[in-house]
Short mmCIF file of C-alpha atoms in Angstrom, two decimals:
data_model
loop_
_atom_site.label_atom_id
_atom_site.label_comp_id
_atom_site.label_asym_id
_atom_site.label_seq_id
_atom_site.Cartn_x
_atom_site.Cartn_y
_atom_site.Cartn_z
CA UNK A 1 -55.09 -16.19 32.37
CA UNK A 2 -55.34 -17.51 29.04
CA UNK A 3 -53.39 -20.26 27.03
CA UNK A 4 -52.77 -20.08 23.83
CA UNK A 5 -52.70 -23.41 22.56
CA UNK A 6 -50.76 -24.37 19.20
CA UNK A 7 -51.57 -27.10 16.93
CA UNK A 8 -49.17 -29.99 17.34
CA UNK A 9 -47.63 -30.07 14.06
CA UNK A 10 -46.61 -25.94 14.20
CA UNK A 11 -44.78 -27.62 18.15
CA UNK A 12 -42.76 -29.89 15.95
CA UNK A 13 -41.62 -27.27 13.32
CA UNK A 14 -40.41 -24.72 16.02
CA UNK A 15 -38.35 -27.60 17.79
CA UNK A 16 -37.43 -28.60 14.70
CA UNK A 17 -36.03 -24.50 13.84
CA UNK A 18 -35.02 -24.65 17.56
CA UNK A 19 -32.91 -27.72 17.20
CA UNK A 20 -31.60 -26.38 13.85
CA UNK A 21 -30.42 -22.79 15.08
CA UNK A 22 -28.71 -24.63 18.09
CA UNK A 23 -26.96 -27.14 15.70
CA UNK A 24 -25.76 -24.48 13.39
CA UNK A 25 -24.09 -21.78 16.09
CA UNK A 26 -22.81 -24.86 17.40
CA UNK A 27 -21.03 -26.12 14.59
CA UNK A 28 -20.48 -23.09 12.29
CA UNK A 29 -18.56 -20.76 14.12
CA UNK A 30 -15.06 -20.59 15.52
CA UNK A 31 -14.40 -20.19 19.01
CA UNK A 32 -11.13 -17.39 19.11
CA UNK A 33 -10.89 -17.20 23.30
CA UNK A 34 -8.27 -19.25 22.73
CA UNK A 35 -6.29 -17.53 20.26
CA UNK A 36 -6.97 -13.90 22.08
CA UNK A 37 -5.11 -15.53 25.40
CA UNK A 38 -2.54 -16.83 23.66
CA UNK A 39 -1.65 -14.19 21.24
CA UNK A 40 -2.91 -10.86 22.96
CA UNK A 41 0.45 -10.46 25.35
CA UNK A 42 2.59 -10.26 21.75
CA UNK A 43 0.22 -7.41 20.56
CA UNK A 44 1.37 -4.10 21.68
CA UNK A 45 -0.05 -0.10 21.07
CA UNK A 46 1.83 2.12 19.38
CA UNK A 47 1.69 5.96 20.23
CA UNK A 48 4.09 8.39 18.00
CA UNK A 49 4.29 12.62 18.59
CA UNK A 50 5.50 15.14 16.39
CA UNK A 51 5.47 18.75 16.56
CA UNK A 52 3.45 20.70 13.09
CA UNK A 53 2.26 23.70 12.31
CA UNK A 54 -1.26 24.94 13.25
CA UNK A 55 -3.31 26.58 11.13
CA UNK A 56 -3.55 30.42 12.57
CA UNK A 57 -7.23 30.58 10.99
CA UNK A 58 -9.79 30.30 13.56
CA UNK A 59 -12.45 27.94 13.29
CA UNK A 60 -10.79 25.56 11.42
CA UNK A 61 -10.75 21.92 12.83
CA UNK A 62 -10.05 19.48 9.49
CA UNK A 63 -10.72 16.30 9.94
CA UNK A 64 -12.57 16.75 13.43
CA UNK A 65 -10.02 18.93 15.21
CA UNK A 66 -7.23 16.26 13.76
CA UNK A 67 -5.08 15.53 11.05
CA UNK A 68 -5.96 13.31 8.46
CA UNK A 69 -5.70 9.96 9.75
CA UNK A 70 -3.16 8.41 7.71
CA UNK A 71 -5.09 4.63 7.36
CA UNK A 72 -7.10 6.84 4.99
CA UNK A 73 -4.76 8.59 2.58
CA UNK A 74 -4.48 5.90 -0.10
CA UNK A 75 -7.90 6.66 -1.16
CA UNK A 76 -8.53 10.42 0.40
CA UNK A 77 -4.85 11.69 -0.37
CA UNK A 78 -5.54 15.26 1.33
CA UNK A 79 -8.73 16.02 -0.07
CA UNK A 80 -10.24 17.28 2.98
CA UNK A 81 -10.30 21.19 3.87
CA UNK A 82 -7.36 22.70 3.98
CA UNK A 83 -6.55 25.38 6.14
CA UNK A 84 -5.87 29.19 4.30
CA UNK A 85 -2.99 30.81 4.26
CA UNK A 86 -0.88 27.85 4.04
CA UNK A 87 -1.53 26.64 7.39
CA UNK A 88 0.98 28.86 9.17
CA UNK A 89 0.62 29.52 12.54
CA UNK A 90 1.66 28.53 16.25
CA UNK A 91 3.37 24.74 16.31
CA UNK A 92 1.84 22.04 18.40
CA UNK A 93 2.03 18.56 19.53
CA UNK A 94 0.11 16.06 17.41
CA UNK A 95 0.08 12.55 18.67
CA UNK A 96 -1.39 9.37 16.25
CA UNK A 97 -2.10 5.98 17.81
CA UNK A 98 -1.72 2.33 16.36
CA UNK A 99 -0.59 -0.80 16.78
CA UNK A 100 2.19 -3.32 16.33
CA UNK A 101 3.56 -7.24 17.65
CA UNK A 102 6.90 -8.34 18.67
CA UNK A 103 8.40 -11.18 16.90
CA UNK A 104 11.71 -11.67 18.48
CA UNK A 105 12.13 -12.04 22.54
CA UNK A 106 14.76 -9.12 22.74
CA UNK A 107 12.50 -6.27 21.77
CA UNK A 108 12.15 -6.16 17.80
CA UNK A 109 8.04 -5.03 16.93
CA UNK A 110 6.78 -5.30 13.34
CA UNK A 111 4.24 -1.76 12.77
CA UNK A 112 3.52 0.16 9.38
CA UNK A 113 5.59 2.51 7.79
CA UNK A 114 3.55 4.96 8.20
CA UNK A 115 2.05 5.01 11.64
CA UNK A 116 5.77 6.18 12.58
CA UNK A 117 6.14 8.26 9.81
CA UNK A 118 7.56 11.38 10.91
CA UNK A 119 7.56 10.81 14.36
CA UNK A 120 9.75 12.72 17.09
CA UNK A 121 9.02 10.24 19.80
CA UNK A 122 7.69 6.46 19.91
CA UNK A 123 6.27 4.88 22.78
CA UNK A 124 5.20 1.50 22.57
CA UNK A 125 2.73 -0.20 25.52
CA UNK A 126 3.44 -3.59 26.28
CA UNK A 127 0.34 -5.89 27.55
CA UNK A 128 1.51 -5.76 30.94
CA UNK A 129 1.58 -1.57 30.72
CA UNK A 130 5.17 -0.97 30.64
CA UNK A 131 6.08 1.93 28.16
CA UNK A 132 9.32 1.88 26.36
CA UNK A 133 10.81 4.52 24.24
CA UNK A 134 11.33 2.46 20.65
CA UNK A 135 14.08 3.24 17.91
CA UNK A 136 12.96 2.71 14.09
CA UNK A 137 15.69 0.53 12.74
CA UNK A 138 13.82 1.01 9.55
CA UNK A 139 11.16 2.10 7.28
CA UNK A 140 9.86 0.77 3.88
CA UNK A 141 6.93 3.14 2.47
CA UNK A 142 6.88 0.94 -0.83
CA UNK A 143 5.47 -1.58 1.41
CA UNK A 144 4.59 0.17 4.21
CA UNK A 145 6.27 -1.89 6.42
CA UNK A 146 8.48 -0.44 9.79
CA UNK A 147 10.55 -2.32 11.78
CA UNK A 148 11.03 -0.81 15.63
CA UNK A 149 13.24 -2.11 18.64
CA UNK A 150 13.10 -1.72 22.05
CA UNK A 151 15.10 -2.24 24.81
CA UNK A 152 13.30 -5.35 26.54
CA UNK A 153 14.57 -9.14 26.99
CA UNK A 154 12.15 -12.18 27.15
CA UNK A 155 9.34 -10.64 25.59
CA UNK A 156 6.20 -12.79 24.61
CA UNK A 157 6.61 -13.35 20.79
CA UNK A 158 3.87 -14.48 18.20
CA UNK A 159 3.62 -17.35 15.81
CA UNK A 160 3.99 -16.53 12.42
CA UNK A 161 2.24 -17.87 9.57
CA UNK A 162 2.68 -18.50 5.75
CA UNK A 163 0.21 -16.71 4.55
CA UNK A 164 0.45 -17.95 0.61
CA UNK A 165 -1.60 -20.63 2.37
CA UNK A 166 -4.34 -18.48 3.16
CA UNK A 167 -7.70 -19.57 0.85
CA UNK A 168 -10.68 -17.20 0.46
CA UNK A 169 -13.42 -17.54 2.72
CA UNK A 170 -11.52 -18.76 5.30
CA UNK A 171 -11.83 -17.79 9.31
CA UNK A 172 -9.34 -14.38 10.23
CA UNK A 173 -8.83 -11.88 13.67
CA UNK A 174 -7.15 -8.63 14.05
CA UNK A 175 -5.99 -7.64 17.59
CA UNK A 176 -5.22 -4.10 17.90
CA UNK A 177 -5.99 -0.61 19.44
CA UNK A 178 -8.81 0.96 17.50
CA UNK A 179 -9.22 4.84 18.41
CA UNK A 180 -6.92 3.85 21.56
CA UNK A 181 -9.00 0.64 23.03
CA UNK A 182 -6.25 -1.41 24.03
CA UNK A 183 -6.15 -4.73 22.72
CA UNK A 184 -9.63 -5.32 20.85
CA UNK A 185 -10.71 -8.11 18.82
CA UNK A 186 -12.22 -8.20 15.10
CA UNK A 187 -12.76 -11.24 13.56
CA UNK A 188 -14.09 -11.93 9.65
CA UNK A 189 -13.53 -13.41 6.71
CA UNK A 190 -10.76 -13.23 4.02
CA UNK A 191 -12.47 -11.50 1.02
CA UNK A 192 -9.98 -11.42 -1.30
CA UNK A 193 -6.20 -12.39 -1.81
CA UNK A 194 -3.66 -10.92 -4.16
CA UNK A 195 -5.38 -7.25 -4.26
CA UNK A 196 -3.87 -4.38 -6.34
CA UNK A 197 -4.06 -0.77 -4.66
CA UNK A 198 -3.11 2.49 -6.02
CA UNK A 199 0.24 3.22 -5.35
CA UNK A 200 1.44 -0.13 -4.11
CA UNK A 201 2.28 -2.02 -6.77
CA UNK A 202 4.59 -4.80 -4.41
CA UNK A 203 1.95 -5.62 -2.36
CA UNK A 204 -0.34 -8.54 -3.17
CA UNK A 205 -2.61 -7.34 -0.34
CA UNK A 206 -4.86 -9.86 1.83
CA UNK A 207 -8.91 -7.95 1.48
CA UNK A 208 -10.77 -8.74 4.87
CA UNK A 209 -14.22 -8.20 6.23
CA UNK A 210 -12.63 -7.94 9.34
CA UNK A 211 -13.45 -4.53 11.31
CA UNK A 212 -10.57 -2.62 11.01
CA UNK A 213 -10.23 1.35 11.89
CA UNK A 214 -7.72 3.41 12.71
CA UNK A 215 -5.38 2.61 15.40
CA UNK A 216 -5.43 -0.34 14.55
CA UNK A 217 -3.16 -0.28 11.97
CA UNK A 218 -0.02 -1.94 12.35
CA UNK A 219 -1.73 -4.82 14.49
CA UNK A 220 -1.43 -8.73 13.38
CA UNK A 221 -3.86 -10.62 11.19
CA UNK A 222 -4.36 -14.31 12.57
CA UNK A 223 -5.43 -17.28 11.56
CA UNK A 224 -7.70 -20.04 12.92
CA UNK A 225 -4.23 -21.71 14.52
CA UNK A 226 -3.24 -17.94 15.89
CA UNK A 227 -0.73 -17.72 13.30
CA UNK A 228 0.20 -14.04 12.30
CA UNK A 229 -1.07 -14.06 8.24
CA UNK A 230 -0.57 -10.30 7.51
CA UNK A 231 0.26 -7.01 8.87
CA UNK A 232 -3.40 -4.91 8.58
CA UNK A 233 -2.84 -1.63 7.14
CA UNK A 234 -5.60 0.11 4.96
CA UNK A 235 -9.22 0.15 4.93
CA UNK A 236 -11.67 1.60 2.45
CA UNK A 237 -14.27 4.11 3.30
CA UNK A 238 -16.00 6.61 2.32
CA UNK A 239 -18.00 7.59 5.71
CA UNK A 240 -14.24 7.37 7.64
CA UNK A 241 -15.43 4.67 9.68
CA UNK A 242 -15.24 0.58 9.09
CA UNK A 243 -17.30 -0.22 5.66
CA UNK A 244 -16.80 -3.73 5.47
CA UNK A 245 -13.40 -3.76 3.00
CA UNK A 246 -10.19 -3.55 5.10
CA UNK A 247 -6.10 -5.03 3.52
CA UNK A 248 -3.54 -6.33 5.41
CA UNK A 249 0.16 -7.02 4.05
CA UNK A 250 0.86 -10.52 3.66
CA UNK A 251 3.32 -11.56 6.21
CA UNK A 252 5.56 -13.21 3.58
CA UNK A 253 6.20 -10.02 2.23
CA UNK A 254 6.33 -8.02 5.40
CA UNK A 255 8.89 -10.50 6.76
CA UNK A 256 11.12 -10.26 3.71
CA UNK A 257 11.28 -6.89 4.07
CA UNK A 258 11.64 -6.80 7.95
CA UNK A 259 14.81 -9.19 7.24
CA UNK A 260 16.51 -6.46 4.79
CA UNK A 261 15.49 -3.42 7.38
CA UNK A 262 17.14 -5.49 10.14
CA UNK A 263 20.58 -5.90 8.30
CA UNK A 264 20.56 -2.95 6.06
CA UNK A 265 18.03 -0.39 6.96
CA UNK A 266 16.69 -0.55 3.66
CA UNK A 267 15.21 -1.97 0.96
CA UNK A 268 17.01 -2.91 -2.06
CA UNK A 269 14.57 -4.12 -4.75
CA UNK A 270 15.11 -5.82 -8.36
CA UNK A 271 14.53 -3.21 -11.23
CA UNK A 272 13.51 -4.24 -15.00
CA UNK A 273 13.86 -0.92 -16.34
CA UNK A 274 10.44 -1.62 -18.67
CA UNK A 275 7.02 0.67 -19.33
CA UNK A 276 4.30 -1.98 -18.87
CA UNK A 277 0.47 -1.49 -19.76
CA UNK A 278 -1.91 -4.25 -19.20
CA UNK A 279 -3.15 -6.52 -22.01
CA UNK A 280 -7.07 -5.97 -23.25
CA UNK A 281 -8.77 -8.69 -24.92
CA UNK A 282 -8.07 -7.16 -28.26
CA UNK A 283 -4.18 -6.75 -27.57
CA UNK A 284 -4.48 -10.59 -27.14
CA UNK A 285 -5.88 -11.24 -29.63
CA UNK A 286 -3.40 -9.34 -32.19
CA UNK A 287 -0.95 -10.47 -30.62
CA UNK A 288 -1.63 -14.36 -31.03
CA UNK A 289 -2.70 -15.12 -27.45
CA UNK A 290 -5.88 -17.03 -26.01
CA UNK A 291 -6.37 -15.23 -22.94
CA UNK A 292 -5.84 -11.86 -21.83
CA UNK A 293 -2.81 -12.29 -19.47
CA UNK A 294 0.81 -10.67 -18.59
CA UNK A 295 2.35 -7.59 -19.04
CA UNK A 296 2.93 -5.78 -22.25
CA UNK A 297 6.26 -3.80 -22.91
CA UNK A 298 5.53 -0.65 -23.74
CA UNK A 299 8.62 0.96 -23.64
CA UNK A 300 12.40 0.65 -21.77
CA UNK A 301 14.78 2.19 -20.41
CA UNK A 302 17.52 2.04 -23.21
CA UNK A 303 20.15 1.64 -19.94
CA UNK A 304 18.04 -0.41 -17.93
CA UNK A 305 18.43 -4.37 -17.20
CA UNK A 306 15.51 -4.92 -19.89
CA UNK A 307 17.00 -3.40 -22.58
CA UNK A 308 20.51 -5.08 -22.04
CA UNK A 309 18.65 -8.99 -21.58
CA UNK A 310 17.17 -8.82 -25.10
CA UNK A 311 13.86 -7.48 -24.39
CA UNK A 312 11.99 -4.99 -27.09
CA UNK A 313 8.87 -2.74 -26.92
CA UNK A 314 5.33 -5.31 -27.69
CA UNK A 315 6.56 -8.25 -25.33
CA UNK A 316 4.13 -9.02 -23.33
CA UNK A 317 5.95 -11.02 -20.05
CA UNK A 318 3.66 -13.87 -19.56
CA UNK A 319 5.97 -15.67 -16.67
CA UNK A 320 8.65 -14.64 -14.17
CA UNK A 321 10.73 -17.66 -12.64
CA UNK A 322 7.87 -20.09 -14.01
CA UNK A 323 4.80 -18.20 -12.02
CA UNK A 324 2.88 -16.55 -14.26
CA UNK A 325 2.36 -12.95 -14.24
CA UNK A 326 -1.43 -12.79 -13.97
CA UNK A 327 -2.18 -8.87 -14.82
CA UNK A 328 0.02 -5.84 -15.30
CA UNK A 329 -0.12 -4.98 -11.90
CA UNK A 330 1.80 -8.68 -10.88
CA UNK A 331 5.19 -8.04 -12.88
CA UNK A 332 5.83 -4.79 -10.57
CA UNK A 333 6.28 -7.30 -7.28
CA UNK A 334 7.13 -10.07 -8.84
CA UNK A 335 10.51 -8.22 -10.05
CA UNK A 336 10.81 -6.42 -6.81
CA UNK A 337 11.07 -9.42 -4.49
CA UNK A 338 14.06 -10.28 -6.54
CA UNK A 339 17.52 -9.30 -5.40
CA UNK A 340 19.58 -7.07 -7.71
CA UNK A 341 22.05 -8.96 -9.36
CA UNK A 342 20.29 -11.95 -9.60
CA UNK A 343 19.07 -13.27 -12.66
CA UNK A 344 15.17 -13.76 -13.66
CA UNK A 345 14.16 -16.15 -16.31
CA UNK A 346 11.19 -14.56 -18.41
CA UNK A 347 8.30 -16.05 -20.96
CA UNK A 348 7.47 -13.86 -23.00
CA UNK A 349 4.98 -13.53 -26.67
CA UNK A 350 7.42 -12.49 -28.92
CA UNK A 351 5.80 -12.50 -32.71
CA UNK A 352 3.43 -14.84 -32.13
CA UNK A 353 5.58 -17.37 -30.44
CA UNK A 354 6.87 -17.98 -26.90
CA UNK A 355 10.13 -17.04 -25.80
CA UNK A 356 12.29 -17.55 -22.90
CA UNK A 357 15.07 -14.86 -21.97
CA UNK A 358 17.18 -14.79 -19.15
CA UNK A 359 17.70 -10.91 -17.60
CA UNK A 360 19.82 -9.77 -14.83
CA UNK A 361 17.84 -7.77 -12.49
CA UNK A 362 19.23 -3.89 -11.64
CA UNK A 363 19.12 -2.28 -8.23
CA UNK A 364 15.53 0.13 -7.99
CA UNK A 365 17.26 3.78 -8.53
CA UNK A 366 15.39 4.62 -5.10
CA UNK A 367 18.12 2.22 -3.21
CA UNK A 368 21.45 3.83 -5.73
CA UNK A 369 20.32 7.84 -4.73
CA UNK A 370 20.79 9.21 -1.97
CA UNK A 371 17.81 11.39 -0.76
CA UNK A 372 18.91 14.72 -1.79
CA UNK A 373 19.46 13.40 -5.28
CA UNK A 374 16.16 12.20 -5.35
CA UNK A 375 14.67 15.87 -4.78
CA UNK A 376 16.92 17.66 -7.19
CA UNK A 377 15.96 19.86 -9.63
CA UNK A 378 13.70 21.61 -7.00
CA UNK A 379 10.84 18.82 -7.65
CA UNK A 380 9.97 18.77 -4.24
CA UNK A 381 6.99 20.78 -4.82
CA UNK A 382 5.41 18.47 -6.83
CA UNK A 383 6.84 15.74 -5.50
CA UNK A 384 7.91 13.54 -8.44
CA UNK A 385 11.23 13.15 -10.30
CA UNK A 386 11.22 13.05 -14.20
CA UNK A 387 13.15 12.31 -17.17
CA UNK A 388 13.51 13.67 -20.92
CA UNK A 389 11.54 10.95 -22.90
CA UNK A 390 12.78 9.81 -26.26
CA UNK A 391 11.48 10.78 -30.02
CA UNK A 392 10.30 6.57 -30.36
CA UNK A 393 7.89 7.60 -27.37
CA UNK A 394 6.78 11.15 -28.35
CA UNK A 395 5.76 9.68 -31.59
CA UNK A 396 4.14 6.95 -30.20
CA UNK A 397 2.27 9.59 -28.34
CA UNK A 398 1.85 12.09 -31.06
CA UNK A 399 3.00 14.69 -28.60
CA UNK A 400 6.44 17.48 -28.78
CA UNK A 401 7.20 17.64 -25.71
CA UNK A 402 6.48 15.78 -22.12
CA UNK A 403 8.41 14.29 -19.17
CA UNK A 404 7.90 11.06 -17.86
CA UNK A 405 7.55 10.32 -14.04
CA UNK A 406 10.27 8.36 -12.58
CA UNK A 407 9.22 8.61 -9.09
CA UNK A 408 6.08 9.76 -6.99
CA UNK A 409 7.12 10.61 -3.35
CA UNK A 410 4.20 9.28 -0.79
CA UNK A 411 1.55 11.81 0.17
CA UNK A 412 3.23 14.43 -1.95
CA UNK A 413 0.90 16.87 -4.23
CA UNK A 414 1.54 14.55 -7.12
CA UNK A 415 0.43 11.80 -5.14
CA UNK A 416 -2.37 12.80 -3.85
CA UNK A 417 -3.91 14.29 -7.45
CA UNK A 418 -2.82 10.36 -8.36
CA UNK A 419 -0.23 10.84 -10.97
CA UNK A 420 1.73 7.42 -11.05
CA UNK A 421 5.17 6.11 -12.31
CA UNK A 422 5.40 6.24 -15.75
CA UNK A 423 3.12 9.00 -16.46
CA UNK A 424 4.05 10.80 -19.21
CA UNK A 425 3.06 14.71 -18.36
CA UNK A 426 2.47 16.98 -21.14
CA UNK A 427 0.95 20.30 -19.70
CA UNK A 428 0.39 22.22 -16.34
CA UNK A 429 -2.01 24.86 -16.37
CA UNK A 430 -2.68 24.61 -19.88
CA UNK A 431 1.30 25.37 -20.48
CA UNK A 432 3.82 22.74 -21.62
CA UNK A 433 6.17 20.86 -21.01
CA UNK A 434 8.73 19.56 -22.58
CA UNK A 435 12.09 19.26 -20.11
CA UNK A 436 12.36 18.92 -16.37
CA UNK A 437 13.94 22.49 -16.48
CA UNK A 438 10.92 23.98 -18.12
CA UNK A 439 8.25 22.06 -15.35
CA UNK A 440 10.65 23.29 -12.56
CA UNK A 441 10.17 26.58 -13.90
CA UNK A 442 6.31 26.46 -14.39
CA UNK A 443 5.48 24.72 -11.56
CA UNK A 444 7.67 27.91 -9.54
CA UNK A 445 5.14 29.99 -10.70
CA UNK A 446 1.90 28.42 -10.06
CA UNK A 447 -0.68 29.74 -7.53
CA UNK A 448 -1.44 28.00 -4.71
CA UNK A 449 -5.45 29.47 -4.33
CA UNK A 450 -7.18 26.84 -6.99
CA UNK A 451 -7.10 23.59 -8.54
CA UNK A 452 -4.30 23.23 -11.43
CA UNK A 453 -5.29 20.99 -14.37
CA UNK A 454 -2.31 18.91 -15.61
CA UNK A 455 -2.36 16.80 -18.82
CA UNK A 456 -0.97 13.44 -18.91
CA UNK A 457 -0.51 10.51 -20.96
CA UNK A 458 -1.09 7.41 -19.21
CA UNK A 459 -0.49 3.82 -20.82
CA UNK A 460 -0.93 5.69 -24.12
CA UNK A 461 -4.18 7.56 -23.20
CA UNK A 462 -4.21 11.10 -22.64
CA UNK A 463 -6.08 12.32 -19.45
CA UNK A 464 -6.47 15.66 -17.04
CA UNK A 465 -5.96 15.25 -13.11
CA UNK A 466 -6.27 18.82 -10.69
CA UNK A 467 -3.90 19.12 -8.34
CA UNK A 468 -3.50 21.72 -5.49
CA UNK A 469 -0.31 23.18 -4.19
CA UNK A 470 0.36 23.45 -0.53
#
């Protein structure tokens, strides 16, 4: 047999890599046995059923023979095939997985919104495999936050966190039920804190490496100490599996939220009443500012809090309560957390010059209509509410006509062609509009075998999205 035989100076650089690599997995990496043992009986799977409609055209399976899962709609909305015909046919059981953790002993379980959207029956599976029938106490799609009870006594609870703590780069897990494997564990990095999405303006969402797919929404973010940091609930992807960006809803929020659902059912959120655009490096410039920050009025509602406090159309809103409003896309939660009723102290650039106005926050319409008010006028096709805009705003616009959106209902057809609050719409179809009568009666009328263009204004710039009636 032959020996290879290695000068002794390449021996001492492999021990020396050797004793390196050792050193490093030794010291660099966290150890989470501990937390998984402690924290996986307080992690429970969520299973939901509802009966739908299946489509009577053969052959067609959507999304693999399911629907659409919903951890996907913020960025897909429904643009996957859609079945002909409307999708009429025979109804049928469709069941949806994910995952959720109790925080109080006699049976309350934190989930999302919408993995119990809808849902005729909920069971949730306990770690030691009992399955209890679970109530929803209540929902909050703003947030996406659902609050469940069952009927159970001395039930292992989890530790929650703070998670306005939580620094980027630092060490995270998920526990949950990925495509229905009970109780598996993910572990990354946090990414990213205070994230914006599309369509959730009051959440200041936590952006994690950490493998996240569906199922497992719902399930508990931890930290290092097996704290409970967020509430995981979207992940981006264009493949439909796990590509490395996944959010989770802080647990501040979620909690604050859970609190109001507990006592009320609901959410009641502080309203401004303002049209806000966010402020370019130009804008800041003009307007006597150093850096491009806060949130620039660009109109109100003449009735609204805003309007009332003193505020006027070119005030940009540079601080709420003393923390400073960052980016456009700040002011929206930053308002909501506060109660209606209460009052908000504002900075704002006013002229050149920093102001300070006090404002008493109004209750969000949502929580002052009830739900059949918010679908009148027959908008439920669309999916949005409206209101007449003023002359100020049409010539600010240059435009005769146009409605602007008051409200965008979740996975509605407006929603998921990604028209937004405060859109200003102009035409559908190439026909316009100019009162919520007249896009009641044009939207009646439109076919439901093609893409529709629709015209819209937003934040003063005019752009076409297609949408596609159901």
């Amino acid at each position: 047999m032959k020996r290879l035989i290695l000068p002794s100076t390449l021996w001492v650089c492999m021990v020396a890599l050797l004793t390196f690599g050792q050193a490093a997995s030794a010291q660099g990496l966290p150890d989470f046995t501990e937390l998984v043992e402690e924290a996986a009986p307080g992690v429970v799977n969520i299973s939901t059923s509802r009966t739908v409609q299946r489509s009577s055209a053969p052959g067609f399976e959507g999304f693999g023979g399911q629907e659409i899962p919903e951890i996907f709609r913020h960025f897909f909305g429904d643009s996957f095939p859609t079945p002909p015909n409307g999708g009429e046919g025979r109804s049928e059981q469709r069941q949806s997985l994910g995952s959720g953790f109790v925080i109080s002993e006699d049976g309350y379980v934190m989930t999302n919104a919408h993995v119990v959207q809808d849902a005729d029956e909920i069971l949730v599976r306990l770690n030691d495999r009992r399955e209890l029938s679970a109530e929803v106490i209540g929902s909050d799609p703003q947030t996406d936050v659902a609050l469940l009870k069952i009927d159970a006594t001395d039930l292992p609870t989890l530790s929650l966190g703070d998670s306005d703590d939580l620094k980027v780069g630092e060490w995270v897990a998920a526990i949950g039920s990925p495509f229905g494997f009970d109780h598996s564990v993910t572990a990354g990095i946090v990414s990213a804190i205070n994230r914006t999405l599309p369509r959730d303006a009051y959440v200041p969402f936590i952006q994690t490496d950490v493998a996240i797919n569906p199922g497992n929404s719902g399930g508990p973010l931890f930290n290092l100490e097996g704290e409970v940091v967020g509430i995981n609930s979207q992940i981006f992807t264009r493949s439909g599996g796990f590509m490395g960006v996944s959010f989770a809803i802080p647990i501040n929020v979620a909690m604050d939220v859970a609190e109001q659902l507990r006592e009320d059912g609901r959410v009641n959120r502080g309203w401004l009443g303002v049209m806000i655009q966010p402020v370019s490096q130009d804008l800041a410039e003009s307007f006597g500012m150093d850096n491009a920050i806060g949130a620039l009025i660009a109109d109100l509602d003449p009735e609204g809090p805003a309007a009332q406090g003193g505020l006027q159309a070119g005030d940009v809103i540079l601080e709420v309560n003393g923390e400073e409003v960052e980016r456009s896309s700040t002011l929206p939660r930053l308002i909501g957390r506060g109660a209606p009723g209460t009052e908000v102290e504002l900075t704002l650039m006013r002229d050149g010059e920093e102001v300070t106005e006090s404002v008493e926050l109004g209750s969000w319409p949502d929580a002052e209509q009830p739900q059949e008010q918010a679908n009148s006028n027959d908008q439920t096709r669309l999916g949005v509410m409206v209101a007449e805009i003023d002359e100020a705003m049409r010539d600010q616009l240059n435009i005769s006509g146009g409605v602007e959106v008051r409200q965008v209902e979740p996975d509605s057809v407006a929603a998921n062609a990604g028209i937004l609050p405060g859109d200003v719409l102009v035409s559908i179809d190439h026909r316009s509009v100019s009162s919520s009568e007249e896009l009641v009666s044009i939207v009646e009328e439109l076919p439901t075998d093609r893409a529709i263009p629709l015209r819209l204004f937003r934040e003063g710039r005019s752009l076409f999205v297609a949408l596609r009636l159901e």
